[in-house]
Coordinates of C-alpha atoms in Angstrom, one line a residue:
X1 CA -1.1 18.0 10.2
X2 CA 0.6 15.2 8.2
X3 CA 2.2 12.0 9.3
X4 CA 5.1 11.9 6.9
X5 CA 6.2 14.3 4.1
X6 CA 8.0 11.6 2.2
X7 CA 6.6 10.6 -1.3
X8 CA 3.2 9.1 -1.2
X9 CA -0.2 9.6 -2.7
X10 CA -1.7 11.0 0.5
X11 CA 1.0 13.6 1.0
X12 CA 0.8 14.6 -2.7
X13 CA -2.9 15.5 -2.1
X14 CA -2.0 17.5 1.0
X15 CA 0.7 19.5 -0.8
X16 CA -1.7 20.2 -3.7
X17 CA -4.4 21.6 -1.5
X18 CA -2.0 23.5 0.7
X19 CA -0.3 25.2 -2.2
X20 CA -3.6 26.4 -3.5
X21 CA -4.7 27.7 -0.1
X22 CA -1.5 29.7 0.1
X23 CA -2.2 31.1 -3.4
X24 CA -5.7 32.1 -2.2
X25 CA -4.1 34.1 0.6
X26 CA -4.5 31.7 3.5
X27 CA -1.6 31.3 6.0
X28 CA -0.9 27.6 5.9
X29 CA 1.4 25.6 8.1
X30 CA 2.1 21.9 7.5
X31 CA 2.9 20.1 10.8
X32 CA 4.7 16.8 10.3
X33 CA 4.8 14.0 12.9
X34 CA 7.9 12.3 11.3
X35 CA 11.3 14.1 10.9
X36 CA 11.9 15.6 7.4
X37 CA 14.5 17.6 5.5
X38 CA 14.6 19.5 2.2
X39 CA 15.4 16.3 0.4
X40 CA 12.4 14.6 2.0
X41 CA 10.0 17.0 0.3
X42 CA 12.0 17.6 -3.0
X43 CA 9.8 15.2 -4.9
X44 CA 6.9 17.8 -5.1
X45 CA 7.5 21.0 -6.9
X46 CA 5.4 23.2 -4.5
X47 CA 6.6 21.7 -1.2
X48 CA 9.6 24.0 -0.7
X49 CA 7.4 27.1 -0.9
X50 CA 5.2 25.7 1.9
X51 CA 5.8 26.4 5.6
X52 CA 6.6 22.8 6.9
X53 CA 7.5 22.4 10.5
X54 CA 7.5 19.7 13.1
X55 CA 4.4 18.9 15.1
X56 CA 6.2 19.9 18.3
X57 CA 6.9 23.4 16.9
X58 CA 3.3 23.7 15.6
X59 CA 1.9 23.1 19.1
X60 CA 3.5 26.4 20.3
X61 CA 1.3 28.4 18.0
X62 CA -2.4 29.3 17.8
X63 CA -4.5 28.5 14.7
X64 CA -7.9 29.2 13.4
X65 CA -8.3 25.7 12.0
X66 CA -6.2 22.5 12.5
X67 CA -6.9 19.8 9.9
X68 CA -5.9 16.2 10.7
X69 CA -5.0 14.2 7.5
X70 CA -4.6 10.6 8.9
X71 CA -5.6 8.7 12.0
X72 CA -2.5 9.5 14.1
X73 CA -2.8 13.2 13.5
X74 CA -6.5 13.0 14.4
X75 CA -5.5 11.6 17.8
X76 CA -3.1 14.5 18.2
X77 CA -5.7 17.3 17.7
X78 CA -6.3 18.0 21.4
X79 CA -2.7 19.1 21.7
X80 CA -3.4 22.1 19.5
X81 CA -4.9 25.5 20.5
X82 CA -7.4 26.2 17.7
X83 CA -10.9 27.4 17.4
X84 CA -11.9 24.6 15.1
X85 CA -10.7 21.1 14.4
X86 CA -11.3 19.2 11.1
X87 CA -10.4 15.9 9.6
X88 CA -9.5 15.2 5.9
X89 CA -10.2 11.5 5.6
X90 CA -8.4 10.0 2.5
X91 CA -9.3 6.4 3.3
X92 CA -10.8 4.3 6.0
X93 CA -7.4 3.6 7.5
X94 CA -8.4 0.9 9.9
X95 CA -8.5 -1.3 6.8
X96 CA -4.7 -0.8 6.4
X97 CA -4.1 -3.2 9.2
X98 CA -4.8 -7.0 9.5
X99 CA -7.9 -8.2 11.3
X100 CA -5.9 -9.7 14.1
X101 CA -4.9 -6.2 15.1
X102 CA -8.4 -5.6 16.5
X103 CA -7.4 -3.0 19.2
X104 CA -5.6 -0.9 16.7
X105 CA -8.4 -1.0 14.2
X106 CA -10.9 0.1 16.9
X107 CA -8.6 2.9 17.9
X108 CA -8.5 4.2 14.3
X109 CA -12.2 3.9 13.9
X110 CA -12.7 5.9 17.1
X111 CA -11.2 8.9 15.2
X112 CA -14.2 8.8 12.9
X113 CA -16.5 9.5 15.8
X114 CA -14.8 12.8 16.9
X115 CA -17.2 15.8 17.1
X116 CA -15.4 17.8 14.5
X117 CA -15.7 18.9 10.8
X118 CA -15.1 16.2 8.1
X119 CA -14.1 16.3 4.5
X120 CA -13.2 13.4 2.2
X121 CA -12.2 12.7 -1.4
X122 CA -14.4 9.8 -2.4
X123 CA -18.1 8.9 -2.3
X124 CA -17.5 5.5 -0.7
X125 CA -15.6 7.1 2.2
X126 CA -18.4 9.7 2.7
X127 CA -20.9 6.9 2.8
X128 CA -18.8 5.0 5.3
X129 CA -18.4 8.0 7.6
X130 CA -22.2 8.4 7.6
X131 CA -22.2 5.1 9.5
X132 CA -20.2 6.9 12.2
X133 CA -22.7 9.7 12.3
X134 CA -20.6 12.1 10.3
X135 CA -21.8 14.3 7.4
X136 CA -18.6 14.8 5.5
X137 CA -18.1 17.2 2.7
X138 CA -16.9 15.7 -0.6
X139 CA -14.0 17.1 -2.6
X140 CA -12.7 14.7 -5.2
X141 CA -9.0 14.8 -6.1
X142 CA -8.0 16.6 -9.2
X143 CA -5.1 16.0 -11.7
X144 CA -2.1 18.2 -12.5
X145 CA -3.0 18.6 -16.2
X146 CA 0.2 20.6 -16.6
X147 CA 2.2 17.5 -15.7
X148 CA 0.1 14.4 -16.5
X149 CA -0.7 14.6 -20.2
X150 CA -0.2 13.1 -23.7
X151 CA 2.2 15.9 -24.4
X152 CA 4.8 14.7 -21.8
X153 CA 8.0 13.4 -23.4
X154 CA 8.4 9.7 -22.6
X155 CA 11.5 8.2 -21.2
X156 CA 11.3 5.6 -23.9
X157 CA 8.9 5.5 -26.8
X158 CA 6.2 2.8 -26.6
X159 CA 6.7 -0.2 -28.9
X160 CA 3.8 -1.1 -31.2
X161 CA 2.6 -4.7 -30.8
X162 CA 4.4 -5.3 -27.5
X163 CA 2.7 -3.5 -24.6
X164 CA 4.9 -2.2 -21.9
X165 CA 3.5 -3.0 -18.4
X166 CA 4.0 -0.6 -15.4
X167 CA 3.6 -1.7 -11.8
X168 CA 3.2 1.0 -9.2
X169 CA 3.3 0.8 -5.4
X170 CA 5.4 0.5 -2.3
X171 CA 6.8 -2.8 -1.0
X172 CA 6.3 -4.0 2.6
X173 CA 2.8 -2.7 2.5
X174 CA 0.7 -5.9 2.1
X175 CA -2.4 -4.4 0.7
X176 CA -0.5 -2.7 -2.1
X177 CA 0.3 -6.1 -3.7
X178 CA 3.2 -4.7 -5.6
X179 CA 5.2 -7.9 -5.7
X180 CA 2.1 -9.8 -6.8
X181 CA 1.5 -7.5 -9.7
X182 CA 5.1 -8.0 -10.9
X183 CA 4.8 -11.7 -10.6
X184 CA 1.5 -11.9 -12.5
X185 CA 2.7 -9.6 -15.2
X186 CA 5.7 -11.8 -15.9
X187 CA 3.6 -15.0 -15.7
X188 CA 1.2 -13.5 -18.2
X189 CA 3.9 -13.1 -20.7
X190 CA 4.9 -9.5 -20.4
X191 CA 8.3 -9.0 -22.0
X192 CA 8.9 -5.4 -20.7
X193 CA 7.9 -4.6 -17.1
X194 CA 8.7 -1.3 -15.4
X195 CA 8.3 -0.4 -11.7
X196 CA 7.4 3.0 -10.2
X197 CA 7.8 2.9 -6.4
X198 CA 8.2 5.0 -3.3
X199 CA 10.4 2.2 -1.8
X200 CA 14.2 2.5 -2.0
X201 CA 14.5 -0.3 -4.6
X202 CA 17.2 -0.6 -7.3
X203 CA 16.7 -4.2 -8.6
X204 CA 13.8 -6.7 -8.7
X205 CA 13.8 -9.9 -10.8
X206 CA 11.7 -9.7 -13.9
X207 CA 11.7 -5.9 -14.0
X208 CA 13.6 -4.1 -16.7
X209 CA 13.5 -0.5 -15.4
X210 CA 12.9 0.7 -11.9
X211 CA 12.0 4.3 -10.9
X212 CA 12.3 4.7 -7.1
X213 CA 11.2 7.9 -5.2
X214 CA 11.1 10.1 -8.3
X215 CA 9.6 13.6 -8.5
X216 CA 6.1 13.9 -9.9
X217 CA 7.2 15.3 -13.3
X218 CA 9.5 12.2 -13.7
X219 CA 6.6 10.0 -12.7
X220 CA 4.5 11.4 -15.6
X221 CA 7.3 10.6 -18.1
X222 CA 7.3 7.0 -16.7
X223 CA 3.5 6.7 -17.2
X224 CA 3.8 8.2 -20.7
X225 CA 6.3 5.5 -21.6
X226 CA 4.0 2.6 -20.7
X227 CA 0.8 1.1 -22.0
X228 CA -0.8 -0.6 -19.1
X229 CA -0.7 0.1 -15.3
X230 CA -1.2 -3.1 -13.3
X231 CA -2.4 -1.8 -9.8
X232 CA -3.7 -4.6 -7.6
X233 CA -4.0 -2.9 -4.2
X234 CA -6.9 -4.0 -2.0
X235 CA -7.3 -0.8 0.0
X236 CA -7.5 2.7 -1.6
X237 CA -9.0 6.1 -1.1
X238 CA -9.8 7.7 -4.4
X239 CA -7.2 5.7 -6.3
X240 CA -5.0 8.2 -8.1
X241 CA -2.4 6.3 -10.2
X242 CA -4.8 4.8 -12.7
X243 CA -6.2 8.3 -13.4
X244 CA -2.7 9.6 -13.8
X245 CA -2.0 6.8 -16.3
X246 CA -5.2 7.7 -18.2
X247 CA -4.0 11.3 -18.6
X248 CA -0.7 10.0 -20.0
X249 CA -2.3 7.8 -22.7
X250 CA -2.4 4.4 -21.0
X251 CA -5.0 2.2 -19.4
X252 CA -5.1 0.0 -16.3
X253 CA -5.9 -3.3 -14.8
X254 CA -7.2 -3.0 -11.2
X255 CA -9.1 -4.9 -8.5
X256 CA -12.6 -3.9 -7.6
X257 CA -11.2 -2.1 -4.6
X258 CA -13.3 0.6 -2.9
X259 CA -12.7 3.9 -4.8
X260 CA -12.2 2.4 -8.2
X261 CA -15.9 3.2 -9.1
X262 CA -15.2 6.9 -8.9
X263 CA -14.0 6.9 -12.5
X264 CA -13.0 3.4 -13.7
X265 CA -15.5 1.5 -15.9
X266 CA -14.8 -2.1 -16.7
X267 CA -14.0 -2.8 -20.3
X268 CA -14.6 0.9 -21.1
X269 CA -11.4 2.5 -19.9
X270 CA -9.8 -0.3 -17.9
X271 CA -10.2 -3.9 -16.8
X272 CA -11.6 -4.5 -13.3
X273 CA -10.8 -7.8 -11.6
X274 CA -12.6 -9.4 -8.6
X275 CA -10.8 -8.9 -5.4
X276 CA -8.2 -11.7 -4.6
X277 CA -8.9 -13.5 -7.9
X278 CA -5.4 -14.1 -9.1
X279 CA -6.5 -16.2 -12.0
X280 CA -8.7 -13.5 -13.3
X281 CA -5.9 -10.9 -12.9
X282 CA -3.5 -13.2 -14.8
X283 CA -6.1 -13.7 -17.6
X284 CA -6.7 -9.9 -17.8
X285 CA -3.0 -9.2 -18.2
X286 CA -2.6 -11.9 -20.8
X287 CA -5.7 -10.6 -22.8
X288 CA -4.4 -7.1 -23.0
X289 CA -1.0 -8.2 -24.1
X290 CA -2.4 -10.4 -26.9
X291 CA -5.3 -8.3 -28.0
X292 CA -4.2 -5.1 -29.6
X293 CA -7.7 -4.0 -30.5
X294 CA -8.8 -4.3 -26.8
X295 CA -5.8 -2.3 -25.7
X296 CA -6.5 0.5 -28.2
X297 CA -10.2 0.5 -27.2
X298 CA -9.4 0.8 -23.5
X299 CA -6.9 3.6 -24.1
X300 CA -9.5 5.6 -26.0
X301 CA -11.9 5.2 -23.2
X302 CA -9.3 6.2 -20.7
X303 CA -8.5 9.3 -22.8
X304 CA -12.1 10.3 -22.7
X305 CA -12.3 9.9 -19.0
X306 CA -9.2 12.0 -18.5
X307 CA -10.7 14.8 -20.6
X308 CA -13.7 15.0 -18.4
X309 CA -11.8 14.9 -15.1
X310 CA -11.3 18.2 -13.2
X311 CA -7.9 19.7 -12.7
X312 CA -6.3 20.3 -9.4
X313 CA -7.1 24.0 -9.6
X314 CA -10.8 23.1 -9.8
X315 CA -10.5 20.5 -7.0
X316 CA -8.5 22.7 -4.7
X317 CA -10.9 25.6 -5.3
X318 CA -13.7 23.4 -3.9
X319 CA -11.4 22.5 -1.0
X320 CA -10.7 26.2 -0.3
X321 CA -14.5 26.8 -0.2
X322 CA -14.8 24.1 2.4
X323 CA -12.0 25.7 4.5
X324 CA -13.7 29.1 4.2
X325 CA -17.0 27.6 5.3
X326 CA -15.4 26.5 8.6
X327 CA -15.4 30.1 9.7
X328 CA -19.2 29.9 9.9
X329 CA -19.1 26.5 11.7
X330 CA -19.5 26.2 15.4
X331 CA -16.2 26.2 17.4
X332 CA -14.9 22.7 18.3
X333 CA -15.3 21.6 21.9
X334 CA -11.7 20.9 22.8
X335 CA -12.5 19.2 26.1
X336 CA -15.0 16.9 24.5
X337 CA -12.4 15.9 21.8
X338 CA -9.8 15.4 24.5
X339 CA -12.1 13.1 26.5
X340 CA -12.9 11.0 23.5
X341 CA -9.3 10.6 22.5
X342 CA -8.4 9.7 26.1
X343 CA -11.1 7.1 26.3
X344 CA -10.0 5.6 22.9
X345 CA -6.4 5.3 24.1
X346 CA -7.5 3.7 27.4
X347 CA -9.6 1.1 25.6
X348 CA -6.8 0.4 23.1
X349 CA -4.2 0.0 25.9
X350 CA -6.5 -2.5 27.8
X351 CA -7.3 -4.5 24.7
X352 CA -3.8 -4.5 23.3
X353 CA -2.3 -5.8 26.6
X354 CA -4.7 -8.7 26.5
X355 CA -3.8 -9.5 22.9
X356 CA -0.1 -9.4 23.6
X357 CA -0.5 -11.5 26.8
X358 CA -2.3 -14.2 24.7
X359 CA 0.4 -14.3 22.0
X360 CA 4.0 -13.7 23.0
X361 CA 5.1 -14.1 19.4
X362 CA 3.5 -10.8 18.5
X363 CA 5.5 -9.0 21.3
X364 CA 8.8 -10.6 20.0
X365 CA 8.0 -9.5 16.5
X366 CA 7.3 -5.9 17.5
X367 CA 10.7 -5.8 19.4
X368 CA 12.4 -7.1 16.3
X369 CA 10.8 -4.4 14.1
X370 CA 11.9 -1.7 16.6
X371 CA 15.5 -2.9 16.4
X372 CA 15.4 -2.9 12.6
X373 CA 14.1 0.6 12.6
X374 CA 17.3 1.8 14.4
X375 CA 19.6 0.5 11.6
X376 CA 21.4 3.1 9.5
X377 CA 19.5 4.3 6.4
X378 CA 21.8 2.5 4.0
X379 CA 21.3 -0.8 5.8
X380 CA 17.5 -0.2 5.9
X381 CA 17.5 0.4 2.1
X382 CA 19.4 -2.8 1.5
X383 CA 17.0 -4.8 3.6
X384 CA 14.1 -3.1 1.8
X385 CA 15.5 -4.3 -1.5
X386 CA 16.2 -7.8 -0.3
X387 CA 12.7 -8.0 1.0
X388 CA 11.3 -6.9 -2.4
X389 CA 13.4 -9.5 -4.2
X390 CA 12.2 -12.3 -1.8
X391 CA 8.5 -11.2 -2.2
X392 CA 8.7 -11.3 -6.0
X393 CA 10.6 -14.7 -6.1
X394 CA 8.3 -16.4 -3.6
X395 CA 5.1 -15.2 -5.3
X396 CA 6.5 -16.1 -8.8
X397 CA 6.9 -19.7 -7.5
X398 CA 3.5 -19.8 -6.1
X399 CA 1.6 -18.8 -9.2
X400 CA 3.4 -21.0 -11.7

C-alpha cells in the first residue's frame, strides 16, 4: 500500500522494489490511497508496468502479504484480507509534524507498536523501532547505476571555477527547508543556483533554472550539470538525493539529520552542518564556492563512496529475500491488529478534540486548508508558486 503515487523519494523506493519483485515472479499489486492517473506515475520508468489500483479496489481481493509503506496505510491494514501484514518504515513519520500536534504524532507512533513484520532502510530507524519492541529487518536503498552516473549527458556543462549549486526538495513541507537552502546559497555568493523539486514551481527569485516534477532520467542529467547539492532537510529516512548526486560527480552540503551517517562523511565526501545552524550552513556554502581544492577533494570522496554503494538490483534482491521469508513467519492476528488500530484512533479522537477546544484558531486554519484543497489544479499550482516565492523572499530578508 502507498499513500500517493506522485513523484517523491518514498514512492521511488516502492516502485523500485515492486518492479524487482515482479521480475522475480511475484504477483504485486500497488494499492494507492490517493487518486492517480497514467500521468501521475509517468515520472518512473517502471511504474506503467506495475499493477496500480485504488485502495478501495484492493480491499476486494485476498493477498498473501499486505505491506504498509507509511503511517496512514499502516492504519488501513485491518481492512485487508491477508495471511500476513508487514510494514516498510522509510522514516519515523511522527517527526514530519510539529510538536504541537501531539495527538497526531502519538497516533503515528502507535503504528510502530503493531504486532506485524517490520523492514526498514536505515540503521537509525531500525534502532528507533527497537524502542517500540520491534525487531525490524534492514535493507538499505540502492542506486540505479544505469541512470545516476558520471556517463550521463549533462543539461549544461559545469563551469570551471564557478561552482553550480543545486537545491532539491518540495516547498510547503517545513522540514525540507527548500526555500532556506536557496536563500543561503544566494547569500553565500552563488552565481548559478538550480532547483530540482516535486512542487509545481516555474519561477523562484535567485534561481536560474527550475526542474519541476521531472522523470528520474532527467533528474540525473540535472545532478550531472551541478557541482554541489545543498540539502538542508531536518527529517529524513535514508537520505537519497546526496547519494544520487555523488553518483553523478558532485558533492553535497547537508545537516546532521538522522540518516546522513549511512554514507556521508564530513569533509571526506560532503560537508555536514549542525542542525539549525544557519551561520554554519552559510559558511559551508561560501567555503565550497571559494575553495576549488576543497570542492575537488569532496568530489573525489563522493565518487569513491558511490563506487562502493550497492545497486538497486542488489538492494531489491535483499528485499525480495525478506518478502520470501514472510512465508515462514507466523500469520498475523487480524483481530489484534484491528483492536490496536481502533484504540489508537479513539485516543487520537479524544486528545484532538481537547486540543481543538483549547485553540479555536487551529480549527479555523484546518477549515481554510480544506477549502483551498478544493480549488482547481491550475489555481493550486499558482498558489504553490506564490507561496514558494514568498518563502524565499522572506527568508532572504531574514538572513541578510
